[in-house]
Amino acid sequence: MSLTHVISLRFVIQHWRLFAMRDGYTLHSTVISAEPVLGGGYLPAFVGKEGTRIIVRMNGALPTEIAARIALRNVLWRAHVEGRISLDPHPDETNTDQEQAA
């Protein structure tokens, strides 16, 4: 059974660590998406491990699905550059991809 959490932008990095990372690396199976809102527009979201869906509450909805996804990616990239998270793939996933490619 999957869960949905709605969080503020302030807590995105904390929830990314909880639901999209393992051993200090990002799980590249994490899906960044957007959630449509009543009245139009989209909020950024991601689906982390075990199907947990995180919807990011913002001051206002963004006009397109792509804009919402880019907004979340920008926040994550800044946190990566600042060293608060790592967007590098988890080594187990990298090895699995290489094994599958062989």
mmCIF file of C-alpha atoms in Angstrom:
data_model
loop_
_atom_site.group_PDB
_atom_site.id
_atom_site.type_symbol
_atom_site.label_atom_id
_atom_site.label_comp_id
_atom_site.label_asym_id
_atom_site.label_seq_id
_atom_site.Cartn_x
_atom_site.Cartn_y
_atom_site.Cartn_z
ATOM 1 C CA MET A 1 0.000 0.000 0.000
ATOM 2 C CA SER A 2 1.441 3.373 -0.990
ATOM 3 C CA LEU A 3 1.158 6.525 1.085
ATOM 4 C CA THR A 4 0.864 10.165 0.055
ATOM 5 C CA HIS A 5 2.458 12.994 2.044
ATOM 6 C CA VAL A 6 1.935 16.686 1.337
ATOM 7 C CA ILE A 7 4.887 18.762 2.540
ATOM 8 C CA SER A 8 6.015 22.359 2.295
ATOM 9 C CA LEU A 9 8.930 23.347 0.079
ATOM 10 C CA ARG A 10 10.888 23.953 3.271
ATOM 11 C CA PHE A 11 10.976 20.225 4.032
ATOM 12 C CA VAL A 12 11.730 18.876 0.531
ATOM 13 C CA ILE A 13 15.357 17.957 1.289
ATOM 14 C CA GLN A 14 14.440 16.160 4.513
ATOM 15 C CA HIS A 15 11.807 14.093 2.699
ATOM 16 C CA TRP A 16 14.159 13.463 -0.240
ATOM 17 C CA ARG A 17 16.617 11.935 2.249
ATOM 18 C CA LEU A 18 13.857 9.797 3.783
ATOM 19 C CA PHE A 19 12.114 8.590 0.635
ATOM 20 C CA ALA A 20 14.542 8.925 -2.287
ATOM 21 C CA MET A 21 17.965 8.138 -0.864
ATOM 22 C CA ARG A 22 19.822 5.194 0.625
ATOM 23 C CA ASP A 23 23.324 5.186 2.131
ATOM 24 C CA GLY A 24 23.849 8.808 1.065
ATOM 25 C CA TYR A 25 22.990 8.243 -2.612
ATOM 26 C CA THR A 26 19.847 8.965 -4.605
ATOM 27 C CA LEU A 27 17.831 5.987 -5.734
ATOM 28 C CA HIS A 28 17.431 6.575 -9.442
ATOM 29 C CA SER A 29 14.169 4.646 -9.414
ATOM 30 C CA THR A 30 12.677 7.785 -7.817
ATOM 31 C CA VAL A 31 10.189 9.424 -10.188
ATOM 32 C CA ILE A 32 9.811 13.234 -10.301
ATOM 33 C CA SER A 33 6.350 14.237 -11.452
ATOM 34 C CA ALA A 34 3.658 16.862 -10.960
ATOM 35 C CA GLU A 35 0.280 16.764 -9.269
ATOM 36 C CA PRO A 36 -2.665 18.666 -10.803
ATOM 37 C CA VAL A 37 -4.504 20.956 -8.370
ATOM 38 C CA LEU A 38 -8.065 22.191 -8.250
ATOM 39 C CA GLY A 39 -8.392 25.521 -10.018
ATOM 40 C CA GLY A 40 -5.602 24.684 -12.443
ATOM 41 C CA GLY A 41 -1.874 24.318 -12.316
ATOM 42 C CA TYR A 42 0.501 21.762 -10.872
ATOM 43 C CA LEU A 43 2.574 21.127 -7.778
ATOM 44 C CA PRO A 44 5.897 19.279 -7.905
ATOM 45 C CA ALA A 45 5.878 15.725 -6.583
ATOM 46 C CA PHE A 46 7.992 12.627 -6.401
ATOM 47 C CA VAL A 47 7.382 8.948 -5.842
ATOM 48 C CA GLY A 48 10.011 7.458 -3.600
ATOM 49 C CA LYS A 49 10.853 4.038 -2.305
ATOM 50 C CA GLU A 50 7.964 1.698 -1.612
ATOM 51 C CA GLY A 51 5.651 3.871 -3.721
ATOM 52 C CA THR A 52 5.426 6.754 -1.244
ATOM 53 C CA ARG A 53 4.160 9.846 -3.081
ATOM 54 C CA ILE A 54 5.385 13.226 -1.836
ATOM 55 C CA ILE A 55 3.537 16.339 -3.050
ATOM 56 C CA VAL A 56 5.310 19.649 -2.479
ATOM 57 C CA ARG A 57 3.059 22.450 -1.252
ATOM 58 C CA MET A 58 4.076 25.877 -2.611
ATOM 59 C CA ASN A 59 2.695 29.428 -2.437
ATOM 60 C CA GLY A 60 0.976 28.839 -5.731
ATOM 61 C CA ALA A 61 0.563 26.202 -8.364
ATOM 62 C CA LEU A 62 2.842 26.307 -11.378
ATOM 63 C CA PRO A 63 1.260 26.686 -14.830
ATOM 64 C CA THR A 64 2.482 23.462 -16.423
ATOM 65 C CA GLU A 65 3.537 19.989 -15.436
ATOM 66 C CA ILE A 66 7.022 20.629 -16.820
ATOM 67 C CA ALA A 67 7.380 23.870 -14.815
ATOM 68 C CA ALA A 68 6.491 21.993 -11.616
ATOM 69 C CA ARG A 69 9.004 19.236 -12.342
ATOM 70 C CA ILE A 70 11.735 21.765 -13.174
ATOM 71 C CA ALA A 71 11.032 23.687 -9.945
ATOM 72 C CA LEU A 72 11.616 20.542 -7.882
ATOM 73 C CA ARG A 73 14.720 19.605 -9.874
ATOM 74 C CA ASN A 74 16.154 23.106 -9.292
ATOM 75 C CA VAL A 75 15.670 22.786 -5.521
ATOM 76 C CA LEU A 76 17.279 19.350 -5.539
ATOM 77 C CA TRP A 77 20.198 20.522 -7.708
ATOM 78 C CA ARG A 78 20.908 23.454 -5.360
ATOM 79 C CA ALA A 79 20.905 21.067 -2.388
ATOM 80 C CA HIS A 80 23.266 18.735 -4.283
ATOM 81 C CA VAL A 81 25.681 21.585 -5.096
ATOM 82 C CA GLU A 82 25.572 22.710 -1.430
ATOM 83 C CA GLY A 83 26.390 19.152 -0.322
ATOM 84 C CA ARG A 84 23.119 18.597 1.563
ATOM 85 C CA ILE A 85 22.113 15.643 -0.648
ATOM 86 C CA SER A 86 23.755 13.574 -3.341
ATOM 87 C CA LEU A 87 22.058 13.125 -6.686
ATOM 88 C CA ASP A 88 24.664 10.530 -7.639
ATOM 89 C CA PRO A 89 23.119 7.109 -8.267
ATOM 90 C CA HIS A 90 23.236 4.499 -5.550
ATOM 91 C CA PRO A 91 26.151 2.118 -6.306
ATOM 92 C CA ASP A 92 23.863 -0.939 -6.163
ATOM 93 C CA GLU A 93 21.683 0.535 -8.919
ATOM 94 C CA THR A 94 24.731 1.414 -11.046
ATOM 95 C CA ASN A 95 26.072 -2.131 -10.764
ATOM 96 C CA THR A 96 22.662 -3.589 -11.619
ATOM 97 C CA ASP A 97 22.441 -1.428 -14.753
ATOM 98 C CA GLN A 98 25.937 -2.455 -15.828
ATOM 99 C CA GLU A 99 25.153 -6.121 -15.213
ATOM 100 C CA GLN A 100 21.930 -5.847 -17.227
ATOM 101 C CA ALA A 101 23.783 -4.096 -20.064
ATOM 102 C CA ALA A 102 26.388 -6.884 -20.242
#
